[in-house]
């Protein structure tokens, strides 16, 4: 595909002897968005870590803007424009909120003013240390910190996990606005299938290390049988 | 008596400042990067010999030989870091200890081979010799100089680590290496630069130490003990902790030798044992 932004071909990856992903292919076009669904432990986080270069790639390739980045160090992938927001948020505890935002910032559309108007609460907490934030604030900071690197694709790993419903709604709205208004490409790993499908154009379901199902998000949202089969209770629960 | 006390405090503080410059780099590499670098003392010794060569062989003035000592120790240490130490980051503490203490043996043997086992004298400029009179007390000029240098270094370190983007990147890389890389920080380079800075300071400390405590091939071993005490009493990775601990230990050492000569050099260990009993994580240590 000519206009592919991020492309994985036949990726086999894992930790040492343990193969977690075995033959995963996917494509995210410029400005496109992809939901990655699946039960716990099927390799969704490993997939994102493989894209970022933290996991041993045993076979296949990862390319970004048409360049093969399979052998590139993680920090070079980040600088190339991959905007990863880790699952554990990984806020730097000994940095203030503002230092968390500026320490890794790169010039571009997003700056301090931009992320502060996106998440006004961060402006109020700007001098707090990274370890003095609530879970919701940490997630906002994690997203804002990645935006400050001005990535061309945002890679979110379960951004709504463990957050209060009201924060979840706020974040959903902001992530949705970013994808539709800013034209930011998006890869979203999420347990809440309904939310993830509502925010994205395309979706894949991972099962035992392979892509078990791929569909347009809108179609999958109406395909209750497939969702039940691969994703389980999450749709009903929410 | 009061006069003696003032002089003992002053001399102790000066010795403490020397310990601080020697140790603060070790506190950074041990506390921030979790690398047990016992060769830190060898880098200090290297700085000392660099100053000896620079002043005696190359005819540089003493003050100009100090940056030379810093740069030589920093460059050599970064060469070791790139080629050898980095292989040991994940190797476990015992391997790190064995390898780096081995380096101290090699450094001591090399120094003895090149320079001989004698103490190395050094020529100081006029204004650093003798004493300066103040309020009726006579303070050693060199000791005043030592205290000023250490205070400037402390200020620069705190500024650099707390208020610059590079400092924030160092702290970020220490907090969470993977997240730092995933956001575009070149953690390897950041650590290499931090390591070079720490070793450079050790080299500077080694150069400053010659006038006060002398320099011979056993320096790397001898002062390693003091460095370890400062770092453990001060708390790993804490610049402020190293500063307080070094001051305290310097004063305790000089006061012990002066007021309780029977205890002599044992005083410094006594202070260490008492402090670590009360605060096992060190004075300002985080863990």
Coordinates of N, CA, C and O in Angstrom, one line a residue, chain B residues 19 224-235 245-246 248-253 265-283:
Chain B
X19 N 36.6 15.2 49.9 CA 35.9 13.9 49.8 C 34.7 14.1 48.9 O 34.3 13.2 48.2
X224 N 39.1 5.0 47.8 CA 37.9 4.3 47.5 C 37.1 4.0 48.8 O 35.9 4.1 48.8
X225 N 37.8 3.7 49.9 CA 37.1 3.4 51.1 C 36.4 4.7 51.6 O 35.2 4.6 51.9
X226 N 37.0 5.8 51.5 CA 36.4 7.1 51.9 C 35.2 7.4 51.0 O 34.1 7.8 51.5
X227 N 35.4 7.1 49.7 CA 34.3 7.4 48.8 C 33.1 6.6 49.1 O 31.9 7.0 49.1
X228 N 33.3 5.3 49.4 CA 32.2 4.4 49.7 C 31.5 4.8 50.9 O 30.3 4.8 51.0
X229 N 32.3 5.3 51.9 CA 31.6 5.8 53.2 C 30.8 7.0 52.9 O 29.6 7.1 53.3
X230 N 31.3 8.0 52.1 CA 30.5 9.2 51.8 C 29.2 8.8 51.1 O 28.1 9.3 51.5
X231 N 29.3 7.9 50.1 CA 28.1 7.6 49.3 C 27.1 6.9 50.2 O 25.9 7.1 50.1
X232 N 27.6 5.9 51.0 CA 26.6 5.2 51.8 C 26.0 6.0 52.9 O 24.8 5.9 53.2
X233 N 26.8 6.9 53.5 CA 26.3 7.7 54.6 C 25.4 8.8 54.0 O 24.3 9.1 54.5
X234 N 25.7 9.3 52.8 CA 24.9 10.4 52.2 C 23.7 9.9 51.6 O 22.7 10.6 51.5
X235 N 23.7 8.7 51.1 CA 22.5 8.1 50.5 C 22.8 8.1 49.0 O 23.3 9.0 48.4
X245 N 27.2 14.5 54.0 CA 28.0 13.4 54.5 C 29.4 13.7 54.4 O 30.2 13.4 55.4
X246 N 29.9 14.2 53.3 CA 31.3 14.5 53.2 C 31.8 15.6 54.2 O 32.8 15.4 54.8
X248 N 30.4 16.2 57.1 CA 30.3 15.6 58.4 C 31.5 14.7 58.7 O 32.2 14.8 59.7
X249 N 31.8 13.9 57.7 CA 32.9 12.9 57.9 C 34.2 13.6 57.9 O 35.1 13.2 58.6
X250 N 34.4 14.7 57.1 CA 35.6 15.4 57.1 C 35.9 16.0 58.4 O 37.0 15.9 59.0
X251 N 34.8 16.7 59.0 CA 35.0 17.3 60.3 C 35.3 16.3 61.4 O 36.1 16.4 62.2
X252 N 34.5 15.1 61.3 CA 34.7 14.1 62.3 C 36.1 13.5 62.2 O 36.7 13.3 63.3
X253 N 36.6 13.3 61.0 CA 37.9 12.8 60.9 C 39.0 13.7 61.5 O 39.8 13.3 62.3
X265 N 42.3 7.6 63.3 CA 41.6 7.5 62.1 C 40.4 6.7 62.2 O 39.6 6.5 61.2
X266 N 40.1 6.1 63.4 CA 38.9 5.2 63.5 C 37.6 6.0 63.6 O 36.6 5.5 63.4
X267 N 37.8 7.3 64.0 CA 36.6 8.2 64.2 C 35.6 8.1 63.0 O 34.4 8.0 63.2
X268 N 36.1 8.2 61.8 CA 35.3 8.3 60.6 C 34.4 7.0 60.5 O 33.3 7.1 60.1
X269 N 35.0 5.9 60.9 CA 34.2 4.6 60.8 C 33.1 4.6 61.9 O 32.0 4.1 61.6
X270 N 33.5 5.1 63.0 CA 32.5 5.2 64.1 C 31.3 6.0 63.7 O 30.2 5.6 63.9
X271 N 31.6 7.2 63.1 CA 30.5 8.0 62.7 C 29.6 7.3 61.6 O 28.4 7.3 61.7
X272 N 30.3 6.6 60.7 CA 29.6 5.9 59.7 C 28.7 4.8 60.3 O 27.5 4.7 60.0
X273 N 29.2 4.0 61.2 CA 28.4 3.0 61.8 C 27.2 3.5 62.6 O 26.1 3.0 62.4
X274 N 27.4 4.6 63.3 CA 26.3 5.2 64.1 C 25.2 5.7 63.1 O 24.0 5.4 63.3
X275 N 25.6 6.5 62.1 CA 24.6 7.0 61.2 C 23.9 5.9 60.4 O 22.7 5.9 60.3
X276 N 24.6 4.9 60.0 CA 23.9 3.8 59.2 C 23.1 3.0 60.1 O 22.1 2.4 59.7
X277 N 23.4 2.9 61.4 CA 22.5 2.3 62.4 C 21.2 3.0 62.4 O 20.1 2.4 62.4
X278 N 21.3 4.3 62.5 CA 20.0 5.1 62.6 C 19.3 5.2 61.3 O 18.1 5.2 61.2
X279 N 20.1 5.4 60.2 CA 19.4 5.6 58.9 C 20.2 4.7 57.9 O 21.1 5.2 57.2
X280 N 19.7 3.4 57.7 CA 20.4 2.5 56.8 C 20.4 3.0 55.4 O 21.2 2.6 54.6
X281 N 19.4 3.8 55.0 CA 19.3 4.3 53.6 C 20.2 5.5 53.4 O 20.2 6.1 52.3
X282 N 20.9 5.9 54.4 CA 21.8 7.1 54.3 C 21.0 8.4 54.7 O 19.8 8.3 54.9
X283 N 21.7 9.5 54.8 CA 21.1 10.7 55.4 C 19.9 11.2 54.5 O 18.9 11.5 54.9

